[in-house]
């Protein structure tokens, strides 16, 4: 297999392919791709032939929840029929050795997934996340103090949106925040749509070594952090602890950072909603849910494959076929939301799928909600005259990343 073939096969496996007109945001930076919006108006589940394979694209809310709750729909894309078809056994072994797969519970089905989820749920209770609110408030305040002292203009991503969740997840896991540049840079490489397969292998290896060293330190010198709790209270082995720590570290800062930055951009581009939230901070929790729905930063969708024939929304999905739930389309389903393409910070809370649904629903969603609620409230309170420092069309969008957002957000006040 040539280098180009290796690259194409691995990328198609890691990120199930859809036509670019269904994934690339080509109009308003907050709206789904125009081709996706058009397709959504034609139905709720769509059979697409692309690159020689059948992909089912789900754009309806009820159908999406049915797919994500269906036990016959597998999350194990690493060992799926599609994976075995796309890449050779040799490349599969190189990309996904057992040591690297250990602990990667988001790519597991029951009962393996159940074991890890049960152990982690005890660490991510709603009460524990709520109890973190005062510390999150301290971190948010400190970042805003530093940004204000430095003075405008500022890059909200570098100075606020990225440091806040990074500091929180580092403290929660017991990771030295001084190592942030290392894991942030490597995470960005993993999430880039242009990263080569050789780079993917190297970054995964380096991250594994970094986290393994941390795990071994916790095994010798446990503290009161979450990772130490897993070492002390579970039978997880070193490989499993390393895999879990990697997942939590990456997910714990990337998604929230992009929601804080892109959410601020959206509020600035909707000044009436910015003003309403600034004047009514009690709307913050509602506003967070609305921004999660409206922005849907998991632009590439959530994929599953059918372990056997399954009928969803009147469509029969054959065993082995891939299903992609389009989060941006599902969260704009007009059957669920009045005026779904409008941003309304006082919209009553709905059942969006920004955090997924079913057994794989985001484990850290309560922590993310706390960080965003405190973050947006304090940002608007402390900087009521916040504005963009460049024209909106000059804000660099993360169209080259698997998690959508902005690379930078130049602001002034």
Coordinates of C-alpha atoms in Angstrom, one line a residue:
X1 CA 0.0 0.0 0.0
X2 CA 1.4 3.4 -1.0
X3 CA 1.7 6.3 1.5
X4 CA -1.2 8.0 -0.3
X5 CA -3.4 4.9 0.1
X6 CA -2.4 4.5 3.7
X7 CA -3.4 8.1 4.3
X8 CA -6.7 8.0 2.5
X9 CA -7.7 4.7 4.1
X10 CA -6.9 5.7 7.7
X11 CA -8.5 9.1 7.3
X12 CA -11.7 7.6 5.9
X13 CA -11.8 5.2 8.9
X14 CA -11.1 7.8 11.5
X15 CA -13.5 10.3 10.0
X16 CA -16.3 8.7 8.0
X17 CA -16.5 10.6 4.7
X18 CA -19.5 12.6 3.5
X19 CA -19.6 14.9 0.5
X20 CA -18.0 18.3 1.5
X21 CA -21.2 20.1 0.7
X22 CA -22.8 18.3 3.7
X23 CA -20.0 19.2 6.2
X24 CA -18.3 22.4 5.2
X25 CA -20.0 25.5 6.6
X26 CA -20.0 27.8 3.5
X27 CA -22.3 30.6 4.5
X28 CA -23.0 32.0 8.0
X29 CA -20.3 30.7 10.2
X30 CA -22.9 29.4 12.7
X31 CA -25.2 27.6 10.3
X32 CA -24.9 24.1 9.0
X33 CA -23.5 23.6 5.5
X34 CA -26.0 24.9 2.9
X35 CA -26.1 21.5 1.2
X36 CA -27.0 19.9 4.5
X37 CA -29.8 22.4 5.1
X38 CA -31.2 21.7 1.7
X39 CA -31.1 17.9 2.2
X40 CA -32.7 18.2 5.6
X41 CA -35.7 19.7 3.9
X42 CA -36.1 16.6 1.8
X43 CA -36.4 14.1 4.6
X44 CA -35.1 12.8 7.9
X45 CA -32.8 9.9 6.9
X46 CA -30.9 9.8 3.6
X47 CA -29.0 7.0 1.8
X48 CA -25.9 8.5 0.2
X49 CA -23.5 6.7 -2.1
X50 CA -20.1 8.2 -1.6
X51 CA -16.6 6.9 -2.4
X52 CA -18.0 3.5 -3.3
X53 CA -19.9 2.9 -0.1
X54 CA -23.3 3.4 1.4
X55 CA -23.6 5.9 4.2
X56 CA -26.9 6.7 5.9
X57 CA -27.1 10.4 7.0
X58 CA -29.6 11.1 9.8
X59 CA -31.0 14.7 9.9
X60 CA -34.2 14.1 12.0
X61 CA -34.2 14.5 15.7
X62 CA -36.3 11.5 16.6
X63 CA -34.4 9.3 14.2
X64 CA -31.1 10.5 15.6
X65 CA -32.1 9.6 19.2
X66 CA -33.3 6.2 17.9
X67 CA -29.9 5.5 16.3
X68 CA -27.9 6.6 19.3
X69 CA -30.0 4.5 21.7
X70 CA -30.1 1.4 19.5
X71 CA -27.8 -1.4 20.9
X72 CA -27.5 -2.9 17.4
X73 CA -25.7 0.2 16.3
X74 CA -22.1 -0.2 17.2
X75 CA -19.6 2.5 18.2
X76 CA -16.6 0.2 17.6
X77 CA -15.5 1.7 14.3
X78 CA -12.0 0.4 14.9
X79 CA -13.1 -3.3 14.5
X80 CA -16.1 -2.6 12.2
X81 CA -16.5 -4.4 8.8
X82 CA -15.8 -1.0 7.3
X83 CA -12.4 -0.8 9.0
X84 CA -11.5 -4.3 7.9
X85 CA -12.4 -3.4 4.3
X86 CA -10.6 -0.1 4.3
X87 CA -7.2 -1.1 5.7
X88 CA -5.0 -4.1 5.7
X89 CA -4.5 -6.2 8.8
X90 CA -0.9 -4.9 9.0
X91 CA -1.9 -1.3 9.0
X92 CA -4.7 -2.0 11.4
X93 CA -2.3 -3.5 13.8
X94 CA 0.0 -0.5 13.4
X95 CA -2.7 2.0 13.9
X96 CA -4.6 0.3 16.7
X97 CA -2.4 -2.0 18.8
X98 CA -4.2 -3.4 21.9
X99 CA -2.1 -1.2 24.2
X100 CA -3.4 2.0 22.5
X101 CA -7.0 0.8 22.3
X102 CA -7.2 0.0 26.1
X103 CA -9.4 2.4 27.9
X104 CA -10.8 4.0 24.7
X105 CA -14.4 3.3 25.9
X106 CA -16.0 5.8 23.5
X107 CA -15.2 3.2 20.7
X108 CA -16.5 0.2 22.7
X109 CA -19.9 -1.5 22.9
X110 CA -21.5 -3.2 25.9
X111 CA -20.4 -5.0 28.0
X112 CA -16.9 -3.6 27.7
X113 CA -18.2 0.0 27.5
X114 CA -20.5 -0.7 30.5
X115 CA -17.5 -1.6 32.7
X116 CA -15.6 1.6 32.0
X117 CA -18.7 3.9 32.1
X118 CA -19.8 2.5 35.5
X119 CA -16.4 3.2 37.0
X120 CA -16.2 6.7 35.6
X121 CA -19.8 7.7 36.3
X122 CA -19.0 7.7 40.0
X123 CA -16.3 10.3 39.4
X124 CA -18.4 12.6 37.3
X125 CA -21.5 13.0 39.4
X126 CA -23.7 16.0 39.0
X127 CA -23.1 17.0 42.6
X128 CA -19.3 16.8 42.2
X129 CA -19.4 18.9 39.1
X130 CA -21.6 21.5 40.8
X131 CA -19.2 21.5 43.8
X132 CA -16.5 22.6 41.4
X133 CA -18.4 25.8 40.6
X134 CA -16.5 28.0 43.1
X135 CA -13.1 26.9 41.7
X136 CA -14.3 27.4 38.1
X137 CA -15.4 30.9 39.1
X138 CA -11.9 31.5 40.5
X139 CA -10.2 30.3 37.3
X140 CA -12.6 32.4 35.1
X141 CA -12.0 35.5 37.2
X142 CA -8.2 35.1 37.1
X143 CA -8.2 34.7 33.3
X144 CA -10.4 37.8 32.9
X145 CA -8.2 39.8 35.4
X146 CA -5.1 38.9 33.4
X147 CA -6.7 39.7 30.0
X148 CA -8.1 43.1 31.3
X149 CA -4.8 44.1 32.8
X150 CA -3.0 43.4 29.6
X151 CA -5.5 45.5 27.8
X152 CA -7.2 45.3 24.4
X153 CA -7.0 44.0 21.8
X154 CA -6.9 40.4 22.9
X155 CA -7.3 37.0 21.4
X156 CA -10.2 35.5 23.3
X157 CA -9.2 31.9 22.4
X158 CA -5.6 32.3 23.7
X159 CA -6.4 34.5 26.7
X160 CA -9.7 33.0 27.9
X161 CA -11.5 30.2 26.0
X162 CA -8.7 27.8 25.9
X163 CA -7.0 28.4 29.4
X164 CA -10.3 28.1 31.4
X165 CA -11.2 24.5 30.5
X166 CA -7.6 23.5 30.3
X167 CA -6.9 24.6 33.9
X168 CA -10.1 22.9 35.1
X169 CA -9.4 19.5 33.5
X170 CA -5.7 19.7 34.6
X171 CA -6.8 20.2 38.2
X172 CA -9.5 17.6 38.0
X173 CA -7.1 14.9 36.6
X174 CA -4.0 16.0 38.5
X175 CA -2.1 17.0 35.4
X176 CA 0.6 19.7 35.7
X177 CA -0.8 22.8 33.9
X178 CA 2.8 23.6 32.9
X179 CA 2.5 20.7 30.4
X180 CA -0.5 22.4 28.7
X181 CA 1.4 23.5 25.6
X182 CA 2.5 19.9 25.0
X183 CA -1.0 18.3 25.2
X184 CA -2.7 21.2 23.5
X185 CA -0.4 21.1 20.5
X186 CA -0.7 17.4 20.2
X187 CA -4.5 17.5 20.6
X188 CA -4.7 20.1 17.8
X189 CA -2.7 17.8 15.6
X190 CA -5.0 14.8 16.2
X191 CA -8.1 16.9 15.4
X192 CA -6.7 18.4 12.2
X193 CA -8.2 17.1 9.0
X194 CA -4.9 17.5 7.3
X195 CA -2.8 15.4 9.7
X196 CA -1.0 12.5 7.9
X197 CA -1.3 9.0 9.1
X198 CA 2.4 9.0 10.0
X199 CA 1.8 12.1 12.1
X200 CA -1.3 10.5 13.7
X201 CA 0.8 7.5 14.8
X202 CA 3.6 9.7 16.2
X203 CA 1.2 12.0 18.1
X204 CA -0.7 9.1 19.6
X205 CA 2.5 7.5 20.6
X206 CA 3.8 10.7 22.2
X207 CA 0.5 11.4 24.1
X208 CA 0.5 7.8 25.3
X209 CA 4.0 8.1 26.7
X210 CA 3.1 11.4 28.4
X211 CA 0.0 10.1 30.0
X212 CA 1.6 6.7 31.0
X213 CA 4.3 8.6 32.9
X214 CA 1.5 10.5 34.7
X215 CA -0.4 7.4 35.5
X216 CA 2.7 5.7 36.9
X217 CA 3.3 8.7 39.1
X218 CA -0.3 8.5 40.5
X219 CA 0.2 4.8 41.1
X220 CA 3.2 5.6 43.3
X221 CA 2.0 8.8 44.8
X222 CA -1.8 9.1 44.6
X223 CA -3.4 12.5 45.5
X224 CA -7.0 13.6 45.7
X225 CA -7.5 14.1 42.0
X226 CA -9.8 12.1 39.7
X227 CA -7.1 10.0 38.2
X228 CA -5.7 9.1 41.6
X229 CA -9.2 8.1 42.5
X230 CA -9.3 5.7 39.6
X231 CA -5.9 4.3 40.5
X232 CA -7.0 3.8 44.2
X233 CA -10.6 2.7 43.8
X234 CA -10.7 0.5 40.6
X235 CA -8.9 -2.5 39.1
X236 CA -8.0 -0.6 35.9
X237 CA -4.6 -1.5 34.6
X238 CA -1.9 0.9 33.5
X239 CA -2.9 0.7 29.8
X240 CA -6.6 1.3 30.6
X241 CA -5.8 4.2 32.9
X242 CA -3.6 5.8 30.3
X243 CA -6.3 5.5 27.6
X244 CA -8.9 6.9 29.9
X245 CA -6.7 9.8 30.9
X246 CA -6.0 10.6 27.3
X247 CA -9.6 10.7 26.4
X248 CA -10.6 12.9 29.4
X249 CA -7.8 15.3 28.9
X250 CA -8.5 15.8 25.2
X251 CA -12.3 16.0 25.5
X252 CA -12.1 18.0 28.7
X253 CA -10.6 21.1 27.1
X254 CA -11.1 21.1 23.3
X255 CA -14.9 21.0 23.1
X256 CA -15.5 23.5 25.9
X257 CA -12.8 25.9 24.6
X258 CA -14.4 26.0 21.2
X259 CA -17.9 26.5 22.6
X260 CA -16.7 29.4 24.7
X261 CA -15.0 31.1 21.7
X262 CA -17.5 30.3 19.0
X263 CA -20.4 31.1 21.5
X264 CA -18.9 34.5 22.2
X265 CA -18.5 35.1 18.4
X266 CA -22.2 34.2 17.9
X267 CA -23.3 36.5 20.7
X268 CA -21.3 39.4 19.3
X269 CA -22.9 38.8 15.9
X270 CA -26.3 38.8 17.6
X271 CA -26.1 42.0 19.6
X272 CA -29.7 41.8 20.8
X273 CA -29.0 38.4 22.3
X274 CA -25.7 39.6 23.8
X275 CA -27.6 42.5 25.4
X276 CA -30.4 40.3 26.7
X277 CA -27.9 37.9 28.3
X278 CA -25.8 40.7 29.8
X279 CA -28.9 42.4 31.3
X280 CA -30.4 39.1 32.5
X281 CA -27.6 36.8 33.7
X282 CA -30.2 34.5 35.2
X283 CA -30.7 33.3 31.6
X284 CA -27.1 31.9 31.5
X285 CA -28.1 28.3 31.8
X286 CA -30.7 28.6 29.1
X287 CA -28.3 30.5 26.9
X288 CA -25.7 27.7 27.3
X289 CA -28.2 25.1 26.1
X290 CA -29.2 27.3 23.2
X291 CA -25.6 27.9 22.1
X292 CA -24.9 24.2 22.3
X293 CA -27.9 23.6 20.1
X294 CA -27.4 26.5 17.7
X295 CA -23.6 26.0 17.1
X296 CA -23.3 22.1 17.2
X297 CA -19.5 22.1 17.0
X298 CA -19.4 18.3 16.2
X299 CA -19.8 19.2 12.6
X300 CA -18.6 15.9 11.1
X301 CA -21.4 14.1 12.9
X302 CA -21.5 11.0 15.1
X303 CA -21.0 7.7 13.4
X304 CA -22.3 4.2 14.1
X305 CA -22.3 0.9 12.1
X306 CA -25.1 -1.6 12.1
X307 CA -24.2 -5.0 13.6
X308 CA -27.4 -6.5 12.0
X309 CA -30.2 -5.2 9.8
X310 CA -32.0 -2.3 11.6
X311 CA -35.0 -0.3 10.6
X312 CA -34.9 3.4 11.6
X313 CA -37.4 5.9 10.5
X314 CA -38.7 3.6 7.8
X315 CA -35.3 3.0 6.4
X316 CA -33.7 -0.5 6.5
X317 CA -30.0 -0.2 7.3
X318 CA -28.1 -3.3 6.4
X319 CA -25.6 -5.0 8.6
X320 CA -22.2 -3.4 8.2
X321 CA -23.4 -0.1 6.8
X322 CA -22.4 3.2 8.3
X323 CA -24.8 5.7 9.8
X324 CA -23.8 9.3 10.5
X325 CA -25.9 11.4 12.7
X326 CA -25.6 15.0 11.6
X327 CA -25.5 16.9 14.9
X328 CA -25.9 20.4 13.2
X329 CA -29.0 19.2 11.2
X330 CA -30.6 17.4 14.1
X331 CA -30.3 20.4 16.4
X332 CA -32.0 22.5 13.8
X333 CA -34.9 20.1 13.2
X334 CA -38.0 22.3 12.8
X335 CA -40.2 19.6 14.2
X336 CA -38.5 20.1 17.6
X337 CA -37.8 23.8 17.6
X338 CA -39.7 26.9 16.5
X339 CA -37.6 29.1 14.3
X340 CA -34.6 26.7 14.6
X341 CA -32.2 28.9 12.7
X342 CA -32.6 31.7 15.2
X343 CA -30.3 32.2 18.3
X344 CA -32.6 32.9 21.2
X345 CA -30.9 32.9 24.6
X346 CA -34.2 32.7 26.4
X347 CA -35.4 29.7 24.4
X348 CA -36.9 27.0 26.6
X349 CA -34.5 24.2 27.1
X350 CA -35.0 21.4 24.6
X351 CA -33.5 17.9 24.0
X352 CA -30.6 18.8 21.8
X353 CA -28.0 16.1 20.9
X354 CA -24.9 18.3 21.3
X355 CA -23.8 15.9 24.0
X356 CA -25.0 12.9 22.2
X357 CA -27.7 10.5 23.5
X358 CA -27.9 7.0 24.9
X359 CA -25.1 5.1 26.6
X360 CA -22.4 7.2 25.0
X361 CA -23.8 10.5 26.0
X362 CA -21.0 12.8 27.0
X363 CA -19.6 11.9 30.4
X364 CA -18.4 15.4 31.2
X365 CA -21.4 17.4 30.1
X366 CA -22.2 18.7 33.6
X367 CA -18.7 20.0 34.0
X368 CA -18.9 21.7 30.5
X369 CA -22.2 23.3 31.5
X370 CA -20.7 24.7 34.7
X371 CA -17.7 26.1 32.8
X372 CA -19.8 27.7 30.1
X373 CA -22.4 29.1 32.5
X374 CA -19.8 30.8 34.6
X375 CA -17.6 31.7 31.6
X376 CA -20.3 33.5 29.7
X377 CA -21.8 35.2 32.7
X378 CA -18.6 36.6 34.0
X379 CA -17.3 37.6 30.5
X380 CA -20.4 39.7 29.8
X381 CA -20.5 41.1 33.3
X382 CA -16.8 42.2 33.3
X383 CA -16.7 43.3 29.7
X384 CA -20.1 44.7 28.8
X385 CA -18.7 46.6 25.9
X386 CA -16.9 43.6 24.3
X387 CA -16.7 43.7 20.5
X388 CA -14.8 42.2 17.6
X389 CA -11.5 43.8 16.9
X390 CA -11.6 42.7 13.2
X391 CA -14.4 42.4 10.7
X392 CA -16.4 39.2 11.2
X393 CA -15.4 37.7 7.9
X394 CA -11.7 37.9 9.0
X395 CA -12.2 35.6 12.0
X396 CA -10.4 32.4 11.1
X397 CA -12.8 29.5 11.3
X398 CA -11.8 25.9 12.2
X399 CA -13.1 24.4 8.9
X400 CA -9.9 22.3 8.9
X401 CA -10.6 20.6 12.2
X402 CA -13.0 17.8 13.2
X403 CA -14.3 20.0 16.1
X404 CA -15.6 23.3 14.7
X405 CA -14.9 26.7 16.2
X406 CA -12.5 29.6 15.6
X407 CA -8.7 29.5 15.6
X408 CA -8.6 33.0 17.0
X409 CA -11.2 35.6 18.1
X410 CA -9.6 39.1 18.2
X411 CA -11.7 41.3 20.5
X412 CA -11.6 44.7 22.1
X413 CA -13.7 46.5 24.7

